[in-house]
Short mmCIF file of C-alpha atoms in Angstrom, two decimals:
data_model
loop_
_atom_site.label_atom_id
_atom_site.label_comp_id
_atom_site.label_asym_id
_atom_site.label_seq_id
_atom_site.Cartn_x
_atom_site.Cartn_y
_atom_site.Cartn_z
CA UNK A 1 0.00 0.00 0.00
CA UNK A 2 2.76 2.43 0.98
CA UNK A 3 4.58 1.88 -2.29
CA UNK A 4 1.37 2.56 -4.26
CA UNK A 5 0.75 5.83 -2.36
CA UNK A 6 4.33 6.94 -3.00
CA UNK A 7 3.92 6.18 -6.70
CA UNK A 8 0.70 8.22 -6.82
CA UNK A 9 2.38 11.16 -5.05
CA UNK A 10 5.31 11.04 -7.45
CA UNK A 11 2.94 10.97 -10.42
CA UNK A 12 1.01 13.97 -9.01
CA UNK A 13 4.27 15.83 -8.40
CA UNK A 14 5.45 15.16 -11.94
CA UNK A 15 2.13 16.37 -13.40
CA UNK A 16 2.25 19.52 -11.25
CA UNK A 17 5.77 20.26 -12.44
CA UNK A 18 4.68 19.73 -16.04
CA UNK A 19 1.77 22.16 -15.61
CA UNK A 20 4.07 24.76 -14.07
CA UNK A 21 6.52 24.35 -16.91
CA UNK A 22 3.77 24.77 -19.49
CA UNK A 23 2.56 27.92 -17.75
CA UNK A 24 6.10 29.31 -17.73
CA UNK A 25 6.49 28.54 -21.42
CA UNK A 26 3.21 30.28 -22.21
CA UNK A 27 4.14 33.34 -20.16
CA UNK A 28 7.47 33.52 -22.00
CA UNK A 29 5.69 33.31 -25.35
CA UNK A 30 3.27 36.07 -24.29
CA UNK A 31 6.19 38.26 -23.19
CA UNK A 32 8.02 37.60 -26.45
CA UNK A 33 4.88 38.43 -28.45
CA UNK A 34 4.41 41.69 -26.53
CA UNK A 35 8.05 42.63 -27.08
CA UNK A 36 7.79 41.87 -30.78
CA UNK A 37 4.60 43.94 -31.14
CA UNK A 38 6.15 46.87 -29.27
CA UNK A 39 9.20 46.74 -31.53
CA UNK A 40 6.98 46.68 -34.61
CA UNK A 41 5.02 49.64 -33.29
CA UNK A 42 8.23 51.61 -32.72
CA UNK A 43 9.49 50.71 -36.20
CA UNK A 44 6.18 51.75 -37.77
CA UNK A 45 6.27 55.06 -35.92
CA UNK A 46 9.85 55.68 -37.05
CA UNK A 47 8.95 54.86 -40.67
CA UNK A 48 6.00 57.27 -40.59
CA UNK A 49 8.14 60.00 -39.05
CA UNK A 50 10.84 59.52 -41.68
CA UNK A 51 8.28 59.64 -44.47
CA UNK A 52 6.82 62.84 -42.99
CA UNK A 53 10.27 64.44 -42.89
CA UNK A 54 11.01 63.30 -46.44
CA UNK A 55 7.77 64.73 -47.84
CA UNK A 56 8.28 68.03 -46.02
CA UNK A 57 11.86 68.34 -47.30
CA UNK A 58 10.77 67.66 -50.88
CA UNK A 59 8.10 70.35 -50.52
CA UNK A 60 10.70 72.86 -49.34
CA UNK A 61 13.00 72.09 -52.29
CA UNK A 62 10.25 73.07 -54.76
CA UNK A 63 8.80 75.91 -52.70
CA UNK A 64 8.39 78.50 -55.48
CA UNK A 65 6.69 76.16 -57.93
CA UNK A 66 4.39 74.84 -55.20
CA UNK A 67 3.47 78.42 -54.21
CA UNK A 68 2.49 79.25 -57.82
CA UNK A 69 0.39 76.11 -58.14
CA UNK A 70 -1.17 76.79 -54.73
CA UNK A 71 -2.07 80.35 -55.72
CA UNK A 72 -3.73 79.15 -58.93
CA UNK A 73 -5.70 76.38 -57.22
CA UNK A 74 -6.57 78.63 -54.28
CA UNK A 75 -8.11 81.34 -56.48
CA UNK A 76 -9.99 78.78 -58.60
CA UNK A 77 -11.18 76.96 -55.50
CA UNK A 78 -12.36 80.18 -53.88
CA UNK A 79 -14.40 81.02 -56.98
CA UNK A 80 -15.88 77.52 -57.14
CA UNK A 81 -16.78 77.69 -53.45
CA UNK A 82 -18.58 81.03 -53.92
CA UNK A 83 -20.55 79.57 -56.85
CA UNK A 84 -21.49 76.49 -54.83
CA UNK A 85 -22.48 78.65 -51.86
CA UNK A 86 -25.06 80.43 -54.03
CA UNK A 87 -26.18 77.52 -56.23
CA UNK A 88 -26.29 74.62 -53.74
CA UNK A 89 -25.84 75.80 -50.14
CA UNK A 90 -27.00 72.38 -48.86
CA UNK A 91 -23.76 70.86 -50.22
CA UNK A 92 -21.43 73.18 -48.27
CA UNK A 93 -21.25 70.84 -45.22
CA UNK A 94 -19.93 68.03 -47.44
CA UNK A 95 -17.33 70.36 -48.94
CA UNK A 96 -16.19 71.21 -45.43
CA UNK A 97 -15.97 67.52 -44.42
CA UNK A 98 -13.92 66.72 -47.52
CA UNK A 99 -11.59 69.63 -46.76
CA UNK A 100 -11.06 68.58 -43.15
CA UNK A 101 -10.35 64.86 -43.74
CA UNK A 102 -7.95 65.78 -46.57
CA UNK A 103 -5.90 68.67 -45.29
CA UNK A 104 -5.65 68.06 -41.55
CA UNK A 105 -3.66 64.78 -41.98
CA UNK A 106 -1.40 66.59 -44.48
CA UNK A 107 -0.95 69.38 -41.98
CA UNK A 108 0.08 66.86 -39.34
CA UNK A 109 2.81 65.58 -41.69
CA UNK A 110 4.15 69.09 -42.30
CA UNK A 111 3.88 70.16 -38.65
CA UNK A 112 5.56 66.96 -37.47
CA UNK A 113 8.58 67.89 -39.58
CA UNK A 114 8.57 71.48 -38.26
CA UNK A 115 8.02 70.34 -34.65
CA UNK A 116 4.73 72.22 -34.57
CA UNK A 117 2.51 69.14 -34.20
CA UNK A 118 1.35 70.11 -30.71
CA UNK A 119 -0.68 72.85 -32.40
CA UNK A 120 -3.07 70.09 -33.45
CA UNK A 121 -4.10 69.76 -29.80
CA UNK A 122 -5.52 73.29 -29.86
CA UNK A 123 -9.21 73.97 -29.33
CA UNK A 124 -9.90 74.65 -33.02
CA UNK A 125 -9.06 71.04 -33.97
CA UNK A 126 -11.04 69.68 -31.02
CA UNK A 127 -14.06 71.73 -32.14
CA UNK A 128 -13.65 70.81 -35.81
CA UNK A 129 -13.61 67.13 -34.91
CA UNK A 130 -16.94 67.59 -33.10
CA UNK A 131 -18.28 69.41 -36.18
CA UNK A 132 -17.31 66.47 -38.36
CA UNK A 133 -19.09 64.00 -36.06
CA UNK A 134 -22.20 66.15 -35.96
CA UNK A 135 -22.42 66.70 -39.72
CA UNK A 136 -21.78 63.07 -40.69
CA UNK A 137 -23.48 61.14 -37.89
CA UNK A 138 -26.04 63.45 -36.22
CA UNK A 139 -27.04 66.08 -38.80
CA UNK A 140 -30.60 66.42 -37.39
CA UNK A 141 -29.65 66.71 -33.72
CA UNK A 142 -30.76 70.25 -32.87
CA UNK A 143 -29.03 70.45 -29.49
CA UNK A 144 -25.68 69.30 -30.87
CA UNK A 145 -26.15 71.78 -33.71
CA UNK A 146 -26.46 74.62 -31.20
CA UNK A 147 -23.30 73.51 -29.37
CA UNK A 148 -21.39 73.41 -32.66
CA UNK A 149 -22.85 76.80 -33.64
CA UNK A 150 -21.49 78.28 -30.40
CA UNK A 151 -18.01 76.86 -31.08
CA UNK A 152 -17.96 77.96 -34.73
CA UNK A 153 -19.27 81.50 -34.28
CA UNK A 154 -17.68 81.98 -30.89
CA UNK A 155 -14.02 81.18 -30.12
CA UNK A 156 -13.12 79.96 -33.63
CA UNK A 157 -14.60 82.94 -35.47
CA UNK A 158 -13.11 85.56 -33.15
CA UNK A 159 -9.72 83.81 -33.15
CA UNK A 160 -9.70 84.43 -36.91
CA UNK A 161 -9.88 88.18 -36.18
CA UNK A 162 -7.87 88.45 -32.96
CA UNK A 163 -4.94 86.30 -34.12
CA UNK A 164 -4.97 88.02 -37.53
CA UNK A 165 -5.19 84.89 -39.70
CA UNK A 166 -4.27 85.84 -43.28
CA UNK A 167 -5.90 84.57 -46.46
CA UNK A 168 -2.85 84.17 -48.72
CA UNK A 169 -3.57 82.02 -51.76
CA UNK A 170 0.11 81.21 -52.35
CA UNK A 171 0.48 79.55 -48.92
CA UNK A 172 -1.22 76.22 -48.23
CA UNK A 173 -0.53 76.59 -44.51
CA UNK A 174 -2.23 79.99 -44.29
CA UNK A 175 -5.20 78.87 -46.41
CA UNK A 176 -5.75 75.88 -44.13
CA UNK A 177 -5.41 78.05 -41.00
CA UNK A 178 -8.05 80.46 -42.30
CA UNK A 179 -10.46 77.77 -43.47
CA UNK A 180 -10.28 75.83 -40.20
CA UNK A 181 -11.62 78.95 -38.45
CA UNK A 182 -13.81 80.37 -41.24
CA UNK A 183 -15.51 77.38 -42.89
CA UNK A 184 -17.40 76.05 -39.82
CA UNK A 185 -19.18 79.37 -39.37
CA UNK A 186 -20.21 79.45 -43.04
CA UNK A 187 -21.41 75.84 -42.79
CA UNK A 188 -23.67 76.54 -39.81
CA UNK A 189 -24.83 79.81 -41.35
CA UNK A 190 -26.06 77.96 -44.44
CA UNK A 191 -27.71 75.23 -42.36
CA UNK A 192 -29.50 77.77 -40.18
CA UNK A 193 -30.69 80.20 -42.83
CA UNK A 194 -30.23 78.89 -46.41
CA UNK A 195 -30.55 75.10 -46.42
CA UNK A 196 -33.79 73.84 -48.09
CA UNK A 197 -33.84 70.90 -45.66
CA UNK A 198 -33.98 73.39 -42.81
CA UNK A 199 -36.98 75.11 -44.41
CA UNK A 200 -38.80 71.77 -44.64
CA UNK A 201 -38.05 71.04 -40.99
CA UNK A 202 -39.59 74.39 -40.06
CA UNK A 203 -42.88 73.29 -41.70
CA UNK A 204 -43.21 69.54 -41.03
CA UNK A 205 -46.37 67.88 -42.33
CA UNK A 206 -49.06 67.16 -39.78
CA UNK A 207 -47.57 69.39 -37.07
CA UNK A 208 -47.84 72.97 -35.97
CA UNK A 209 -45.69 75.38 -37.97
CA UNK A 210 -42.31 76.00 -36.37
CA UNK A 211 -40.74 79.44 -36.43
CA UNK A 212 -37.14 78.25 -36.70
CA UNK A 213 -34.73 75.34 -36.84
CA UNK A 214 -33.39 74.50 -34.33
CA UNK A 215 -36.55 75.06 -32.34
CA UNK A 216 -36.00 77.34 -29.34
CA UNK A 217 -38.41 76.80 -26.45
CA UNK A 218 -37.41 79.82 -24.36
CA UNK A 219 -34.40 81.96 -23.46
CA UNK A 220 -33.17 79.58 -20.77
CA UNK A 221 -33.11 76.78 -23.37
CA UNK A 222 -31.17 79.08 -25.69
CA UNK A 223 -28.54 79.98 -23.09
CA UNK A 224 -28.23 76.35 -21.98
CA UNK A 225 -27.30 74.99 -25.41
CA UNK A 226 -25.46 78.02 -26.78
CA UNK A 227 -23.49 78.92 -23.65
CA UNK A 228 -23.57 76.53 -20.68
CA UNK A 229 -23.13 73.20 -22.47
CA UNK A 230 -20.47 74.53 -24.93
CA UNK A 231 -18.60 76.03 -21.98
CA UNK A 232 -18.63 72.65 -20.24
CA UNK A 233 -17.30 71.00 -23.41
CA UNK A 234 -14.58 73.67 -23.61
CA UNK A 235 -13.62 72.95 -19.97
CA UNK A 236 -13.22 69.25 -20.80
CA UNK A 237 -10.85 70.17 -23.64
CA UNK A 238 -8.86 72.52 -21.39
CA UNK A 239 -8.38 69.79 -18.77
CA UNK A 240 -7.32 67.24 -21.40
CA UNK A 241 -4.92 69.74 -23.00
CA UNK A 242 -3.32 70.51 -19.63
CA UNK A 243 -2.88 66.80 -18.82
CA UNK A 244 -1.29 66.02 -22.20
CA UNK A 245 0.97 69.06 -22.60
CA UNK A 246 1.87 69.91 -19.00
CA UNK A 247 1.89 66.43 -17.43
CA UNK A 248 2.28 63.57 -19.90
CA UNK A 249 4.55 65.38 -22.41
CA UNK A 250 6.19 67.82 -20.02
CA UNK A 251 9.66 66.23 -20.11
CA UNK A 252 9.56 66.00 -23.91
CA UNK A 253 8.80 69.71 -24.20
CA UNK A 254 11.44 70.68 -21.64
CA UNK A 255 14.09 68.61 -23.39
CA UNK A 256 13.47 70.20 -26.80
CA UNK A 257 12.82 73.99 -26.85
CA UNK A 258 12.27 73.86 -30.63
CA UNK A 259 8.96 71.99 -30.16
CA UNK A 260 6.24 74.62 -30.43
CA UNK A 261 2.93 74.93 -28.59
CA UNK A 262 0.40 77.76 -28.62
CA UNK A 263 1.60 79.04 -25.26
CA UNK A 264 5.26 79.02 -26.34
CA UNK A 265 4.48 80.84 -29.57
CA UNK A 266 2.29 83.50 -27.98
CA UNK A 267 4.66 84.10 -25.05
CA UNK A 268 7.64 84.38 -27.41
CA UNK A 269 5.90 86.98 -29.57
CA UNK A 270 4.53 88.88 -26.55
CA UNK A 271 7.96 88.96 -24.87
CA UNK A 272 9.62 90.16 -28.06
CA UNK A 273 7.07 92.96 -28.49
CA UNK A 274 6.90 93.62 -24.72
CA UNK A 275 3.21 94.40 -25.17
CA UNK A 276 0.37 94.67 -22.70
CA UNK A 277 -0.34 90.92 -22.82
CA UNK A 278 3.19 90.10 -21.73
CA UNK A 279 2.95 92.55 -18.83
CA UNK A 280 -0.49 91.28 -17.77
CA UNK A 281 0.59 87.63 -17.92
CA UNK A 282 3.45 88.48 -15.53
CA UNK A 283 1.27 89.99 -12.80
CA UNK A 284 1.61 86.83 -10.70
CA UNK A 285 5.27 86.28 -11.59
CA UNK A 286 7.04 84.45 -14.40
CA UNK A 287 6.33 81.07 -12.85
CA UNK A 288 2.55 81.65 -13.20
CA UNK A 289 2.44 82.88 -16.79
CA UNK A 290 0.88 79.62 -17.96
CA UNK A 291 -1.91 80.06 -15.40
CA UNK A 292 -2.52 83.63 -16.57
CA UNK A 293 -2.55 82.48 -20.20
CA UNK A 294 -5.18 79.86 -19.36
CA UNK A 295 -7.23 82.49 -17.50
CA UNK A 296 -7.11 84.93 -20.43
CA UNK A 297 -8.15 82.18 -22.83
CA UNK A 298 -11.08 81.24 -20.58
CA UNK A 299 -12.24 84.87 -20.44
CA UNK A 300 -11.97 85.12 -24.23
CA UNK A 301 -14.01 81.92 -24.62
CA UNK A 302 -16.75 83.01 -22.21
CA UNK A 303 -17.11 86.40 -23.91
CA UNK A 304 -17.20 85.05 -27.47
CA UNK A 305 -19.66 82.27 -26.60
CA UNK A 306 -22.01 84.80 -25.00
CA UNK A 307 -21.98 86.80 -28.26
CA UNK A 308 -23.28 83.79 -30.20
CA UNK A 309 -26.75 84.17 -28.62
CA UNK A 310 -27.73 87.43 -30.43
CA UNK A 311 -25.99 86.19 -33.60
CA UNK A 312 -28.07 83.00 -33.46
CA UNK A 313 -31.32 84.98 -33.27
CA UNK A 314 -30.67 87.54 -36.01
CA UNK A 315 -30.16 86.73 -39.70
CA UNK A 316 -28.92 90.26 -40.45
CA UNK A 317 -26.37 90.21 -37.64
CA UNK A 318 -25.19 86.76 -38.65
CA UNK A 319 -24.77 87.83 -42.28
CA UNK A 320 -22.79 90.94 -41.29
CA UNK A 321 -20.59 88.77 -39.08
CA UNK A 322 -19.76 86.49 -42.02
CA UNK A 323 -18.77 89.52 -44.11
CA UNK A 324 -16.63 90.82 -41.23
CA UNK A 325 -14.73 87.52 -40.91
CA UNK A 326 -14.02 87.22 -44.64
CA UNK A 327 -13.01 90.89 -44.87
CA UNK A 328 -10.64 90.59 -41.91
CA UNK A 329 -8.88 87.52 -43.33
CA UNK A 330 -8.55 89.11 -46.80
CA UNK A 331 -7.28 92.39 -45.30
CA UNK A 332 -4.69 90.53 -43.22
CA UNK A 333 -3.68 88.57 -46.32
CA UNK A 334 -3.09 91.80 -48.23
CA UNK A 335 -1.02 93.19 -45.36
CA UNK A 336 1.07 90.02 -45.34
CA UNK A 337 1.70 90.15 -49.11
CA UNK A 338 2.59 93.85 -49.19
CA UNK A 339 4.43 94.25 -45.89
CA UNK A 340 5.66 90.96 -44.44
CA UNK A 341 6.51 88.87 -47.50
CA UNK A 342 8.89 91.43 -49.13
CA UNK A 343 10.91 91.58 -45.90
CA UNK A 344 11.06 87.78 -45.75
CA UNK A 345 12.28 87.56 -49.36
CA UNK A 346 14.99 90.19 -48.73
CA UNK A 347 16.08 88.40 -45.57
CA UNK A 348 16.31 85.02 -47.31
CA UNK A 349 18.29 86.45 -50.23
CA UNK A 350 20.64 88.20 -47.82
CA UNK A 351 21.28 84.99 -45.90
CA UNK A 352 21.90 83.08 -49.15
CA UNK A 353 24.42 85.69 -50.35
CA UNK A 354 26.21 85.44 -47.00
CA UNK A 355 26.40 81.65 -47.00
CA UNK A 356 27.51 81.17 -50.64
CA UNK A 357 31.09 82.62 -50.17
CA UNK A 358 31.52 80.45 -47.09
CA UNK A 359 30.48 77.35 -49.00
CA UNK A 360 32.86 78.23 -51.86
CA UNK A 361 35.73 78.76 -49.45
CA UNK A 362 35.00 75.44 -47.77
CA UNK A 363 35.06 73.57 -51.09
CA UNK A 364 38.31 75.27 -52.17
CA UNK A 365 40.03 74.45 -48.90
CA UNK A 366 38.96 70.81 -49.24
CA UNK A 367 40.38 70.65 -52.79
CA UNK A 368 43.69 72.15 -51.64
CA UNK A 369 43.94 69.52 -48.92
CA UNK A 370 43.45 66.74 -51.44
CA UNK A 371 46.03 68.14 -53.89
CA UNK A 372 48.70 68.55 -51.21
CA UNK A 373 50.33 65.11 -50.96
CA UNK A 374 52.57 65.76 -47.92
CA UNK A 375 50.99 68.39 -45.69
CA UNK A 376 52.52 69.27 -42.39
CA UNK A 377 50.74 68.30 -39.22
CA UNK A 378 50.42 71.92 -38.11
CA UNK A 379 48.89 72.90 -41.46
CA UNK A 380 46.38 70.10 -41.16
CA UNK A 381 45.39 71.27 -37.71
CA UNK A 382 45.00 74.86 -38.90
CA UNK A 383 42.98 73.82 -41.94
CA UNK A 384 40.76 71.54 -39.86
CA UNK A 385 40.12 74.31 -37.37
CA UNK A 386 39.27 76.74 -40.19
CA UNK A 387 36.88 74.22 -41.74
CA UNK A 388 35.22 73.72 -38.39
CA UNK A 389 34.80 77.47 -38.06
CA UNK A 390 33.27 77.64 -41.54
CA UNK A 391 30.92 74.78 -40.72
CA UNK A 392 29.85 76.49 -37.52
CA UNK A 393 29.17 79.68 -39.45
CA UNK A 394 27.10 77.77 -42.00
CA UNK A 395 25.09 76.06 -39.27
CA UNK A 396 24.49 79.40 -37.56
CA UNK A 397 23.27 80.96 -40.79
CA UNK A 398 20.93 78.02 -41.43
CA UNK A 399 19.50 78.42 -37.94
CA UNK A 400 18.90 82.11 -38.66
CA UNK A 401 17.08 81.12 -41.87
CA UNK A 402 14.85 78.69 -40.05
CA UNK A 403 14.09 81.15 -37.29
CA UNK A 404 13.04 83.75 -39.86
CA UNK A 405 10.28 81.52 -41.26
CA UNK A 406 6.68 82.38 -40.48
CA UNK A 407 5.20 80.16 -37.77
CA UNK A 408 1.52 79.23 -37.61
CA UNK A 409 -0.99 81.28 -35.66
CA UNK A 410 -2.34 79.64 -32.50
CA UNK A 411 -5.99 78.67 -32.35
#
């Protein structure tokens, strides 16, 4: 009996060991699979980043030709949009959706190369994403329409004026910046006042005639969906933005000062101009400038959202507001073409003329080194030091060129 029990115990022990070994093998396979997937994800990210850099560099090499083509297509597109706005206003929302899903990914590629990709976390992109969802998935939701109306004709529309966005047909970046702020307001203007579907909804069969679409029950209903709810949605964005930029990506931003965010761009320009905004943001000290910036943005959002209520109720006021936005962007575009662009061209040509003699001298010195078969050690050291100085000068001039480029306006 004892020998049988011992045999059973040994068999149970062997089976237990086998199960443990199988579990260990499975856990190793799972760990190996996770490691392999993480490596593939890193490789995919690196490939996408390299492709983004490559595309952006190719665009810079053919900048003049691209600007001419952009100007031609921009003018033709603007004319076609105006025709469509008058002939088929009900199709304007689909034009906007096509624009957004096409140009925002391309903008990410370009901004990733420029280290401006954190601009895509700004409120304007958050709001435009909500617009896209509303137009494609919930086009008849009246409450969501009012929230989107508040975003489009509130912070986005006034940002177009306050941040002086310029409609320049030769610049894809500036066209996209203007349209991201301008198009949503035009879309919701057409839906509210010009869309035939809206007219039908105002007179549904078998029901009492409605005076408007969306239907407004009373003033409290109006303020709830044009002010309170949009403000709550804005607060959610502000919290998410703070967590991503100031908590999750804080070390990344601190380690690379070339990475741009809205706050960095605005503070840099305000400090350079030493204007009233820079002085106001420093009331609580330099360490609290981010807090003051957030406070100013919240005040701006509250004020502009409150203004959407009278705009929502008046066709005439809404129409005048559309004309004001278009006029401001065109005016700013003219100022850019006549005042800013000539200075940029002169600056670029000046930098090129300064760098060309240095490049020629560097090439000549390299050729002399190759032709000299037995140079002295001291001469080599002197020549190497001179080449290093020339290289440092070239790098400095290239940095000056890059710093002179126009950066995007914050949203």
